[in-house]
Amino acid sequence: MQDSASVGIVNPQVTHIDQPLTLKSGAVLNCYDLVYETYGELNAQRSNAVLICHALSAHHHVAGYHSEDQTTVGWWENMVGPGKPIDTNRFFVIGINNLGGCHGSTGPVSINPASGKPFGAGFPVVTVEDWVEQQARFATWLGIEQFAAVIGGSLGGMQSLQWGIAYTERVRHVLAIATTPKLTAQNIAFNDVARQAIITDPDFCGGDYYSHGVTPKSGLRLARMLGHITYLSDDAMAEKFGRDLRSGTYNFGYEVEFEIESYLRYQGDKFASYFDANTYLLMTKALDYFDPAHAYQGNLSSTLKNSKSAYLVLSFKSDWRFSPDRSREIVKALLDNNLDVTYAEMTCRHGHDSFLMFDEHYHDLMRAYMNNILL
Amino acid sequence: MARPDFAAIARWIQPGARVLDLGCGDGALLKYLEKTRDARGYGVEISDIDILACVKNGVNVLQDNLEADLSMFESNSFDYVILSQTLQAVKHTERIVREILRVGKEGIATFPNFGYWRNRFQILRGQMPVSKNLPYQWFETPNIHLFTIRDFEAFCQQQDVRILERVVMTEGVSINFFPNLFGSLAVYRFDRKT
């Protein structure tokens, strides 16, 4: 049964865009498909549109279900829906699968019109800036001149921040959750280990595994397991798994013994069964490359000097991957520019993944902020 | 109803000023200053409940521990830094006053006057004062530094802080006659001695 505060069953839509997109790398995508979903109604003034930007492994399916099957639930169902913090009775909410994704938008798994084969490793590296450009063009196509809010967590938060930099006149409120103005060396290091796990998998085949009828599952699985560890907090893991043993005793071998091992392997296997390895590589690169202040000698305040949007910046104390200090760098730069900004540091215990979890205070804050957005 | 010190503070705020309210609670003062003086600014709070109340009130608020430091704020970046009924609850009084005058061109502080006669009377009766402005029992009070108008003025003298204006009030009425005895709430505007 779907709960009453759900948008219910939704159908993804696909649009084909023919306008060539020059990427930050210099590569050009002549045409591409974007898959998206919308919830709620666009009002007559077209002033209630909200864009949800997805993170590394998510997609356009933000809320609702694709069928009666409960497992088809959207990735931010607890946040988006009628009467929920991002209230679809009030806002017209849009989710798009970004370019390079593996859920229907043009990406490595798509057929390259030039060759008739999947792009594979030949799919150009896309950046956060490219995605925001793609989202802005999509918004124009949809007839939305200005978003009431652009919202994202983690890699999605980088996109919402980039909206405030590149398209501030087109977004009134930027909600940047559990994010950072740039990755630290430690973060890039984690990403590279993940990439190495994929690239060194014999089934990776230089990225053209599609034509060999294989997928680099063990590499992708390892990448996901590593990522998962960094998205959780030590406390959350201790609380959930501790040192619990599956059989209650040591077996003095190398099979699964601890519950945490079982959990990670399960998560890794599940992920490797549906996610595309090339997309994973590309998404982690987009994370690594994001550094909007780079063009301003590392000065984030100068980077934001033309911004006019209002900001809500949220971080989680247990998030050691994108720690509160990174959010405070964003806040400092916004303060330096006299911009409207509210910042809250939440005590949720789930680490980086907290932004996806239900927490009463977190959701109350989101609801209160969204309720005050004028339409 | 706005608190009586709100009106006193508002009278000092230049229209359109940039204001930082340290320990802003639910943001009521900021909202009042936005409405009455067209002021713009931010509150700083540490408690989750107050942060949520500020967001509901539609004022900018930053969750931070103002005892740690105010390093998020550039020097001279505000016209006024306000510490409304908070000074008596901070641990490092000297540091916070120094930070107020680093970040703000002027500081505004309000505090309950411990020298108010009712407080003195309760002490004489052998008990720590509990009143409207000091509503806590000794064992639960967040007020760790209790002081009088005379103490504060001596402190300012010693810290090279120049007092620009002072209003002392009781029950919202301004007190000019023996304020350290008859005033329950003090409101000061100050800057750096140059």
Coordinates of C-alpha atoms in Angstrom, one line a residue:
Chain A
M1 CA 0.0 0.0 0.0
Q2 CA 1.2 3.5 -0.8
D3 CA 0.8 6.0 2.0
S4 CA -1.6 8.8 1.5
A5 CA 1.1 11.5 1.3
S6 CA 2.5 10.0 -1.9
V7 CA 2.2 11.4 -5.3
G8 CA 1.2 7.9 -6.2
I9 CA 2.0 6.2 -9.5
V10 CA 4.0 8.3 -11.9
N11 CA 5.1 7.9 -15.4
P12 CA 8.6 9.0 -16.5
Q13 CA 8.7 11.1 -19.7
V14 CA 11.4 11.4 -22.2
T15 CA 12.3 14.5 -24.3
H16 CA 14.7 14.6 -27.2
I17 CA 16.8 17.8 -27.3
D18 CA 18.4 18.6 -30.7
Q19 CA 20.3 21.7 -29.7
P20 CA 24.0 20.8 -29.5
L21 CA 25.6 21.1 -26.0
T22 CA 29.2 22.1 -25.8
L23 CA 30.6 20.5 -22.6
K24 CA 33.2 22.0 -20.3
S25 CA 35.7 19.5 -21.7
G26 CA 35.2 20.9 -25.2
A27 CA 33.4 17.8 -26.4
V28 CA 30.0 18.4 -28.1
L29 CA 26.8 16.4 -27.7
N30 CA 24.8 17.1 -30.8
C31 CA 21.6 15.8 -29.5
Y32 CA 20.5 13.9 -26.4
D33 CA 17.5 12.4 -24.5
L34 CA 16.5 13.5 -21.0
V35 CA 14.2 11.4 -18.9
Y36 CA 12.2 13.3 -16.3
E37 CA 9.2 13.2 -13.9
T38 CA 7.0 16.0 -12.6
Y39 CA 4.8 16.1 -9.6
G40 CA 2.1 18.7 -8.8
E41 CA 0.8 21.4 -11.1
L42 CA 2.6 24.3 -12.6
N43 CA 0.6 27.4 -11.6
A44 CA -0.6 30.0 -14.1
Q45 CA 2.2 32.4 -13.2
R46 CA 4.8 29.6 -13.6
S47 CA 6.3 30.7 -10.3
N48 CA 6.0 27.4 -8.3
A49 CA 8.5 25.2 -10.1
V50 CA 11.1 23.3 -8.0
L51 CA 14.0 21.4 -9.5
I52 CA 15.4 18.4 -7.6
C53 CA 19.0 17.6 -8.5
H54 CA 20.1 14.1 -7.9
A55 CA 23.3 12.8 -6.4
L56 CA 25.7 10.1 -7.6
S57 CA 23.5 7.0 -7.9
A58 CA 20.0 8.5 -8.1
H59 CA 17.9 9.7 -11.0
H60 CA 14.7 11.4 -12.1
H61 CA 12.4 9.2 -10.1
V62 CA 12.3 11.3 -7.0
A63 CA 8.9 10.5 -5.6
G64 CA 5.9 8.2 -6.1
Y65 CA 5.9 4.7 -7.5
H66 CA 6.3 3.2 -11.0
S67 CA 3.8 0.5 -10.3
E68 CA 1.9 -1.1 -7.4
D69 CA 5.2 -2.7 -6.5
Q70 CA 6.5 -1.0 -3.4
T71 CA 10.1 -1.4 -4.4
T72 CA 9.6 1.1 -7.3
V73 CA 9.4 3.9 -4.8
G74 CA 11.2 7.2 -5.6
W75 CA 14.5 8.0 -3.8
W76 CA 13.2 11.0 -1.9
E77 CA 9.7 9.8 -1.2
N78 CA 10.0 10.9 2.5
M79 CA 10.6 14.6 1.4
V80 CA 8.5 15.1 -1.7
G81 CA 4.7 14.6 -1.9
P82 CA 1.4 16.1 -0.9
G83 CA 1.8 17.6 2.5
K84 CA 5.4 16.6 2.7
P85 CA 8.2 19.2 3.3
I86 CA 8.5 19.8 -0.5
D87 CA 4.8 19.9 -0.9
T88 CA 3.5 18.9 -4.3
N89 CA 0.1 20.5 -3.4
R90 CA 2.0 23.8 -3.6
F91 CA 5.0 23.2 -5.8
F92 CA 5.5 21.8 -9.3
V93 CA 8.4 19.5 -8.7
I94 CA 10.7 18.2 -11.4
G95 CA 13.3 15.4 -11.3
I96 CA 15.6 14.9 -14.3
N97 CA 18.1 12.1 -14.9
N98 CA 21.4 13.9 -15.7
L99 CA 23.4 13.4 -18.8
G100 CA 25.7 10.4 -18.4
G101 CA 23.2 8.6 -16.2
C102 CA 22.0 5.1 -16.7
H103 CA 18.3 5.5 -16.1
G104 CA 17.1 6.7 -19.5
S105 CA 18.9 10.0 -20.2
T106 CA 21.7 9.8 -22.8
G107 CA 24.8 8.2 -21.2
P108 CA 27.4 5.6 -21.7
V109 CA 24.9 2.8 -22.2
S110 CA 23.1 4.8 -25.0
I111 CA 23.7 4.1 -28.6
N112 CA 26.1 6.6 -30.2
P113 CA 24.3 7.7 -33.4
A114 CA 27.7 8.1 -35.1
S115 CA 28.7 4.5 -34.6
G116 CA 25.5 2.6 -34.0
K117 CA 27.1 1.2 -30.8
P118 CA 26.9 2.1 -27.1
F119 CA 29.0 5.2 -26.2
G120 CA 30.8 3.2 -23.5
A121 CA 34.0 4.7 -22.4
G122 CA 33.7 7.1 -25.3
F123 CA 31.0 9.0 -23.6
P124 CA 32.3 12.5 -22.9
V125 CA 33.1 13.4 -19.3
V126 CA 30.4 15.7 -18.0
T127 CA 30.6 18.1 -15.2
V128 CA 28.3 19.8 -12.7
E129 CA 28.4 22.9 -14.9
D130 CA 27.3 20.8 -17.9
W131 CA 24.4 19.4 -15.9
V132 CA 23.2 22.8 -14.8
E133 CA 23.4 24.0 -18.4
Q134 CA 21.4 21.0 -19.5
Q135 CA 18.9 21.6 -16.7
A136 CA 18.5 25.2 -17.6
R137 CA 17.9 24.4 -21.2
F138 CA 15.4 21.8 -20.2
A139 CA 13.6 24.3 -17.9
T140 CA 13.4 26.7 -20.9
W141 CA 11.9 23.9 -23.0
L142 CA 9.4 23.2 -20.3
G143 CA 8.5 26.9 -20.2
I144 CA 10.0 27.7 -16.8
E145 CA 11.8 31.0 -16.7
Q146 CA 12.6 30.9 -13.0
F147 CA 12.6 28.2 -10.4
A148 CA 11.1 28.9 -7.0
A149 CA 13.8 26.6 -5.7
V150 CA 16.6 24.3 -6.9
I151 CA 17.3 21.7 -4.3
G152 CA 20.0 19.0 -4.0
G153 CA 22.0 17.0 -1.5
S154 CA 25.6 15.9 -2.0
L155 CA 26.5 16.0 -5.7
G156 CA 22.9 17.4 -6.1
G157 CA 23.9 20.2 -3.7
M158 CA 26.8 21.0 -6.0
Q159 CA 24.3 21.5 -8.8
S160 CA 22.0 23.7 -6.7
L161 CA 25.1 25.8 -5.7
Q162 CA 26.1 26.0 -9.4
W163 CA 22.6 27.3 -10.2
G164 CA 23.1 30.1 -7.7
I165 CA 26.4 30.9 -9.5
A166 CA 25.6 30.5 -13.1
Y167 CA 21.8 31.1 -13.3
T168 CA 21.0 33.1 -10.2
E169 CA 18.4 35.2 -12.0
R170 CA 16.6 31.9 -12.8
V171 CA 16.4 30.6 -9.2
R172 CA 15.0 32.4 -6.2
H173 CA 16.0 29.9 -3.5
V174 CA 19.0 27.5 -3.5
L175 CA 18.9 24.6 -1.1
A176 CA 22.3 23.1 -0.7
I177 CA 22.3 20.1 1.6
A178 CA 25.2 18.0 2.8
T179 CA 27.4 19.4 0.1
T180 CA 30.7 21.2 -0.5
P181 CA 32.2 23.9 -2.7
K182 CA 34.9 21.4 -3.7
L183 CA 36.1 17.9 -2.8
T184 CA 39.0 17.5 -0.4
A185 CA 42.0 15.3 -1.3
Q186 CA 40.6 12.6 1.0
N187 CA 37.3 12.6 -1.0
I188 CA 39.1 12.5 -4.3
A189 CA 41.2 9.6 -3.0
F190 CA 38.1 7.6 -2.1
N191 CA 36.7 8.2 -5.5
D192 CA 39.8 7.1 -7.2
V193 CA 40.0 3.8 -5.3
A194 CA 36.4 3.3 -6.4
R195 CA 37.3 4.0 -10.0
Q196 CA 40.4 1.7 -9.8
A197 CA 38.2 -1.1 -8.6
I198 CA 36.1 -0.8 -11.7
I199 CA 38.8 -0.1 -14.2
T200 CA 41.0 -3.0 -13.1
D201 CA 38.1 -5.5 -13.2
P202 CA 39.0 -7.8 -16.2
D203 CA 35.3 -7.5 -17.3
F204 CA 35.6 -3.8 -17.7
C205 CA 37.2 -4.3 -21.1
G206 CA 38.4 -0.7 -21.4
G207 CA 34.8 0.5 -20.8
D208 CA 33.3 -1.4 -23.8
Y209 CA 32.0 -4.3 -21.8
Y210 CA 28.6 -4.0 -23.5
S211 CA 29.9 -5.5 -26.7
H212 CA 31.5 -8.4 -24.8
G213 CA 28.3 -9.3 -23.1
V214 CA 29.8 -8.8 -19.6
T215 CA 29.7 -6.2 -16.9
P216 CA 32.5 -5.3 -14.4
K217 CA 30.3 -6.4 -11.5
S218 CA 33.0 -7.2 -9.0
G219 CA 34.7 -3.8 -9.5
L220 CA 31.4 -1.9 -9.3
R221 CA 30.5 -3.9 -6.2
L222 CA 33.7 -3.0 -4.5
A223 CA 33.3 0.7 -5.5
R224 CA 29.9 0.7 -4.0
M225 CA 31.0 -1.0 -0.8
L226 CA 33.7 1.5 -0.3
G227 CA 31.4 4.4 -1.1
H228 CA 28.8 3.1 1.3
I229 CA 31.2 3.0 4.2
T230 CA 32.1 6.6 3.7
Y231 CA 28.4 7.6 3.5
L232 CA 27.7 6.2 6.9
S233 CA 29.0 7.3 10.3
D234 CA 31.0 5.2 12.6
D235 CA 28.3 5.6 15.2
A236 CA 25.5 4.6 12.8
M237 CA 27.4 1.5 11.8
A238 CA 28.1 0.6 15.4
E239 CA 24.5 1.1 16.3
K240 CA 23.1 -0.9 13.4
F241 CA 25.7 -3.8 13.2
G242 CA 28.2 -3.5 16.1
R243 CA 30.3 -6.7 16.0
D244 CA 27.3 -8.9 15.5
L245 CA 28.1 -12.3 13.9
R246 CA 25.7 -14.1 11.6
S247 CA 26.3 -17.5 13.2
G248 CA 27.1 -16.2 16.6
T249 CA 30.6 -17.6 16.6
Y250 CA 33.9 -17.2 14.8
N251 CA 34.4 -19.6 11.9
F252 CA 38.1 -18.9 11.5
G253 CA 37.7 -18.4 7.7
Y254 CA 37.1 -15.8 5.1
E255 CA 33.4 -16.2 4.4
V256 CA 30.9 -13.7 5.6
E257 CA 30.9 -13.6 9.4
F258 CA 30.1 -10.2 10.6
E259 CA 26.8 -8.6 9.9
I260 CA 28.4 -5.5 8.5
E261 CA 30.2 -7.7 5.9
S262 CA 26.9 -9.2 4.9
Y263 CA 25.2 -5.9 4.7
L264 CA 28.0 -4.3 2.6
R265 CA 28.1 -7.3 0.2
Y266 CA 24.4 -7.3 -0.2
Q267 CA 24.4 -3.5 -1.0
G268 CA 27.3 -4.0 -3.4
D269 CA 25.7 -6.9 -5.2
K270 CA 22.3 -5.1 -5.5
F271 CA 24.0 -1.9 -6.8
A272 CA 26.2 -3.8 -9.3
S273 CA 23.1 -5.6 -10.7
Y274 CA 21.5 -2.4 -12.0
F275 CA 23.9 0.5 -12.1
D276 CA 26.2 1.1 -15.1
A277 CA 30.0 1.1 -14.3
N278 CA 30.8 3.8 -16.8
T279 CA 28.1 6.1 -15.3
Y280 CA 29.7 5.5 -11.9
L281 CA 33.1 6.5 -13.2
L282 CA 31.7 9.6 -14.8
M283 CA 29.7 10.7 -11.7
T284 CA 32.7 10.4 -9.5
K285 CA 34.7 12.5 -11.9
A286 CA 32.0 15.2 -11.9
L287 CA 32.4 15.2 -8.1
D288 CA 36.2 15.6 -8.3
Y289 CA 36.1 18.3 -10.9
F290 CA 33.6 20.6 -9.2
D291 CA 35.4 23.6 -7.9
P292 CA 33.6 26.8 -9.0
A293 CA 36.1 29.0 -7.1
H294 CA 39.0 27.7 -9.2
A295 CA 38.3 30.3 -11.9
Y296 CA 38.4 33.0 -9.1
Q297 CA 41.8 32.1 -7.6
G298 CA 40.1 29.9 -5.1
N299 CA 38.0 32.7 -3.8
L300 CA 34.5 31.4 -3.3
S301 CA 33.2 34.9 -2.2
S302 CA 34.2 36.3 -5.6
T303 CA 32.7 33.3 -7.3
L304 CA 29.3 34.2 -5.7
K305 CA 29.5 38.0 -6.1
N306 CA 26.8 38.2 -8.8
S307 CA 24.4 35.9 -7.0
K308 CA 21.1 37.2 -5.9
S309 CA 19.4 34.0 -4.8
A310 CA 18.5 33.2 -1.2
Y311 CA 20.1 30.2 0.3
L312 CA 19.4 27.4 2.8
V313 CA 22.5 25.5 3.6
L314 CA 22.2 22.3 5.7
S315 CA 24.8 20.0 7.0
F316 CA 25.0 17.0 9.3
K317 CA 27.4 16.7 12.2
S318 CA 27.9 13.0 11.6
D319 CA 28.8 13.6 7.9
W320 CA 32.5 13.1 7.7
R321 CA 32.6 12.8 3.9
F322 CA 31.1 16.3 3.3
S323 CA 31.6 17.7 6.8
P324 CA 29.8 20.8 8.3
D325 CA 33.1 22.7 7.8
R326 CA 32.6 22.5 4.0
S327 CA 29.1 23.9 4.3
R328 CA 30.4 26.7 6.5
E329 CA 32.8 27.7 3.7
I330 CA 29.7 28.1 1.5
V331 CA 27.9 30.1 4.2
K332 CA 30.9 32.4 4.8
A333 CA 31.1 33.2 1.0
L334 CA 27.3 34.0 1.0
L335 CA 27.7 36.2 4.1
D336 CA 30.6 38.1 2.4
N337 CA 28.1 38.9 -0.4
N338 CA 25.3 40.0 1.9
L339 CA 23.1 37.3 0.6
D340 CA 20.1 35.9 2.4
V341 CA 21.3 32.7 4.0
T342 CA 20.1 30.3 6.7
Y343 CA 22.5 27.6 7.9
A344 CA 21.7 24.7 10.2
E345 CA 23.9 21.9 11.4
M346 CA 21.9 18.8 12.2
T347 CA 22.6 16.1 14.6
C348 CA 21.2 13.1 12.6
R349 CA 23.5 10.2 13.1
H350 CA 23.5 8.6 9.6
G351 CA 26.6 10.4 8.3
H352 CA 26.5 11.7 4.7
D353 CA 23.4 9.6 3.9
S354 CA 21.4 11.6 6.6
F355 CA 20.2 13.9 3.8
L356 CA 18.1 11.0 2.4
M357 CA 16.8 9.8 5.8
F358 CA 13.7 10.9 7.7
D359 CA 14.6 13.1 10.7
E360 CA 11.9 15.2 12.4
H361 CA 14.0 18.4 12.9
Y362 CA 15.5 18.2 9.4
H363 CA 12.1 17.7 7.8
D364 CA 10.6 20.4 10.0
L365 CA 13.3 22.9 8.8
M366 CA 12.8 22.0 5.2
R367 CA 9.0 22.3 5.5
A368 CA 9.3 25.7 7.3
Y369 CA 11.7 27.1 4.7
M370 CA 9.6 25.8 1.8
N371 CA 6.4 27.2 3.3
N372 CA 7.9 30.7 3.4
I373 CA 8.8 30.7 -0.3
L374 CA 6.6 33.2 -2.0
L375 CA 4.9 32.1 -5.2
Chain B
M1 CA 3.6 42.5 21.9
A2 CA 7.3 43.3 21.3
R3 CA 9.5 43.2 24.3
P4 CA 10.2 46.7 25.8
D5 CA 13.9 46.5 25.0
F6 CA 13.0 45.9 21.3
A7 CA 11.6 49.4 20.9
A8 CA 14.6 50.9 22.7
I9 CA 17.0 49.1 20.4
A10 CA 15.0 49.9 17.3
R11 CA 15.2 53.6 18.0
W12 CA 19.0 53.4 17.8
I13 CA 19.1 51.5 14.5
Q14 CA 19.6 53.5 11.4
P15 CA 17.1 52.6 8.6
G16 CA 18.3 50.0 6.3
A17 CA 21.2 49.0 8.6
R18 CA 23.0 45.7 8.5
V19 CA 22.5 43.9 11.8
L20 CA 23.8 40.7 13.5
D21 CA 21.9 39.4 16.4
L22 CA 23.9 37.0 18.6
G23 CA 21.8 34.6 20.5
C24 CA 18.8 35.7 18.5
G25 CA 16.3 33.2 20.0
D26 CA 13.3 32.8 17.8
G27 CA 14.3 35.8 15.6
A28 CA 11.6 38.1 17.0
L29 CA 13.9 41.1 17.4
L30 CA 15.3 40.7 13.9
K31 CA 11.9 40.5 12.5
Y32 CA 10.9 43.6 14.5
L33 CA 13.9 45.5 13.2
E34 CA 13.2 44.4 9.6
K35 CA 9.7 45.6 10.0
T36 CA 10.3 48.9 11.9
R37 CA 13.7 49.9 10.6
D38 CA 14.0 48.1 7.3
A39 CA 17.1 46.5 8.8
R40 CA 18.7 43.4 7.1
G41 CA 20.8 40.8 8.8
Y42 CA 21.3 37.5 10.4
G43 CA 20.8 35.8 13.7
V44 CA 23.1 33.4 15.4
E45 CA 21.7 30.6 17.5
I46 CA 22.8 27.3 18.8
S47 CA 19.6 25.5 19.7
D48 CA 17.6 23.5 17.1
I49 CA 14.3 24.7 18.4
D50 CA 15.3 28.4 18.0
I51 CA 16.7 27.7 14.5
L52 CA 13.4 26.2 13.5
A53 CA 11.5 29.1 15.0
C54 CA 13.7 31.6 13.1
V55 CA 13.1 29.8 9.8
K56 CA 9.3 29.9 10.5
N57 CA 9.7 33.6 11.3
G58 CA 11.4 34.1 7.9
V59 CA 14.6 35.6 9.3
N60 CA 18.1 34.5 8.3
V61 CA 19.7 32.4 11.0
L62 CA 23.0 30.7 11.3
Q63 CA 23.5 27.8 13.6
D64 CA 26.7 28.4 15.5
N65 CA 28.3 28.5 18.9
L66 CA 29.0 32.2 19.5
E67 CA 31.3 31.2 22.3
A68 CA 33.6 29.4 19.8
D69 CA 34.3 32.4 17.6
L70 CA 32.7 34.6 15.0
S71 CA 35.2 33.7 12.3
M72 CA 32.4 33.4 9.7
F73 CA 32.0 37.2 9.9
E74 CA 34.4 39.7 8.4
S75 CA 35.6 42.6 10.5
N76 CA 33.4 45.7 10.3
S77 CA 30.8 43.8 8.2
F78 CA 27.8 44.9 10.3
D79 CA 26.5 48.3 11.4
Y80 CA 25.3 46.8 14.6
V81 CA 26.0 43.6 16.5
I82 CA 23.3 43.0 19.1
L83 CA 23.6 40.8 22.2
S84 CA 20.1 40.8 23.6
Q85 CA 19.9 39.4 27.1
T86 CA 22.7 37.0 26.3
L87 CA 25.8 38.7 27.8
Q88 CA 25.0 37.3 31.3
A89 CA 25.0 33.8 29.8
V90 CA 28.3 33.8 27.9
K91 CA 31.4 32.2 29.4
H92 CA 34.0 34.5 27.9
T93 CA 32.6 38.0 28.3
E94 CA 35.8 39.9 27.3
R95 CA 36.2 37.9 24.2
I96 CA 32.6 38.2 23.0
V97 CA 32.7 42.0 23.5
R98 CA 35.9 42.2 21.6
E99 CA 34.4 40.1 18.8
I100 CA 31.3 42.3 18.7
L101 CA 33.4 45.3 18.1
R102 CA 35.5 43.6 15.6
V103 CA 32.6 42.5 13.5
G104 CA 30.3 45.5 14.1
K105 CA 30.8 49.2 13.9
E106 CA 28.7 49.5 17.0
G107 CA 27.5 47.0 19.6
I108 CA 24.2 46.9 21.4
A109 CA 23.8 44.9 24.6
T110 CA 20.9 44.4 26.9
F111 CA 21.1 42.6 30.2
P112 CA 19.1 42.1 33.5
N113 CA 20.5 44.5 36.1
F114 CA 21.4 42.5 39.1
G115 CA 21.6 45.7 41.1
Y116 CA 17.8 46.2 40.8
W117 CA 16.3 46.8 44.3
R118 CA 14.1 43.7 44.2
N119 CA 17.1 41.6 43.4
R120 CA 19.0 43.2 46.3
F121 CA 16.0 42.7 48.5
Q122 CA 15.9 39.0 47.7
I123 CA 19.6 38.7 48.5
L124 CA 19.1 40.5 51.8
R125 CA 16.4 37.9 52.6
G126 CA 19.1 35.4 51.9
Q127 CA 17.9 34.0 48.6
M128 CA 19.2 34.3 45.0
P129 CA 16.9 36.6 43.0
V130 CA 14.2 35.1 40.9
S131 CA 12.2 37.6 38.8
K132 CA 10.7 38.3 35.4
N133 CA 14.1 39.3 34.0
L134 CA 15.9 36.6 36.0
P135 CA 13.4 33.8 35.9
Y136 CA 15.6 30.9 36.8
Q137 CA 16.4 29.1 40.0
W138 CA 20.1 29.1 40.9
F139 CA 20.5 25.5 40.0
E140 CA 19.1 25.7 36.5
T141 CA 20.0 29.2 35.4
P142 CA 21.9 29.7 32.2
N143 CA 23.0 33.1 33.6
I144 CA 26.6 32.5 34.8
H145 CA 27.8 36.1 34.9
L146 CA 25.4 38.2 36.9
F147 CA 26.4 41.9 37.1
T148 CA 25.0 45.4 37.7
I149 CA 24.9 48.6 35.6
R150 CA 27.8 49.9 37.6
D151 CA 29.8 46.7 37.0
F152 CA 29.2 46.9 33.2
E153 CA 30.3 50.5 33.0
A154 CA 33.5 49.8 34.9
F155 CA 34.1 46.8 32.6
C156 CA 33.6 49.1 29.5
Q157 CA 36.1 51.6 30.9
Q158 CA 38.6 48.9 31.5
Q159 CA 38.1 47.3 28.0
D160 CA 38.4 50.6 26.1
V161 CA 34.7 50.3 25.2
R162 CA 33.0 53.7 24.7
I163 CA 29.4 53.8 25.8
L164 CA 27.3 55.9 23.4
E165 CA 23.9 55.6 24.8
R166 CA 22.1 53.9 27.7
V167 CA 18.5 53.2 28.5
V168 CA 17.5 51.6 31.8
M169 CA 14.0 50.4 32.2
T170 CA 11.6 48.6 34.5
E171 CA 8.4 47.1 33.2
G172 CA 9.0 49.0 30.0
V173 CA 9.2 52.3 31.7
S174 CA 12.4 54.3 31.4
I175 CA 14.2 54.9 34.7
N176 CA 16.5 57.9 35.2
F177 CA 16.4 58.1 39.0
F178 CA 19.1 55.8 40.6
P179 CA 19.0 53.5 37.6
N180 CA 21.2 50.9 39.2
L181 CA 18.7 50.6 42.0
F182 CA 15.4 51.1 40.2
G183 CA 16.2 49.7 36.7
S184 CA 15.7 46.0 36.1
L185 CA 16.8 46.0 32.4
A186 CA 19.7 47.8 30.9
V187 CA 20.2 48.6 27.2
Y188 CA 23.6 50.0 25.9
R189 CA 24.9 51.1 22.6
F190 CA 28.7 51.2 22.4
D191 CA 31.7 51.3 20.2
R192 CA 35.5 51.1 20.3
K193 CA 37.4 53.9 22.1
T194 CA 39.5 55.4 19.3

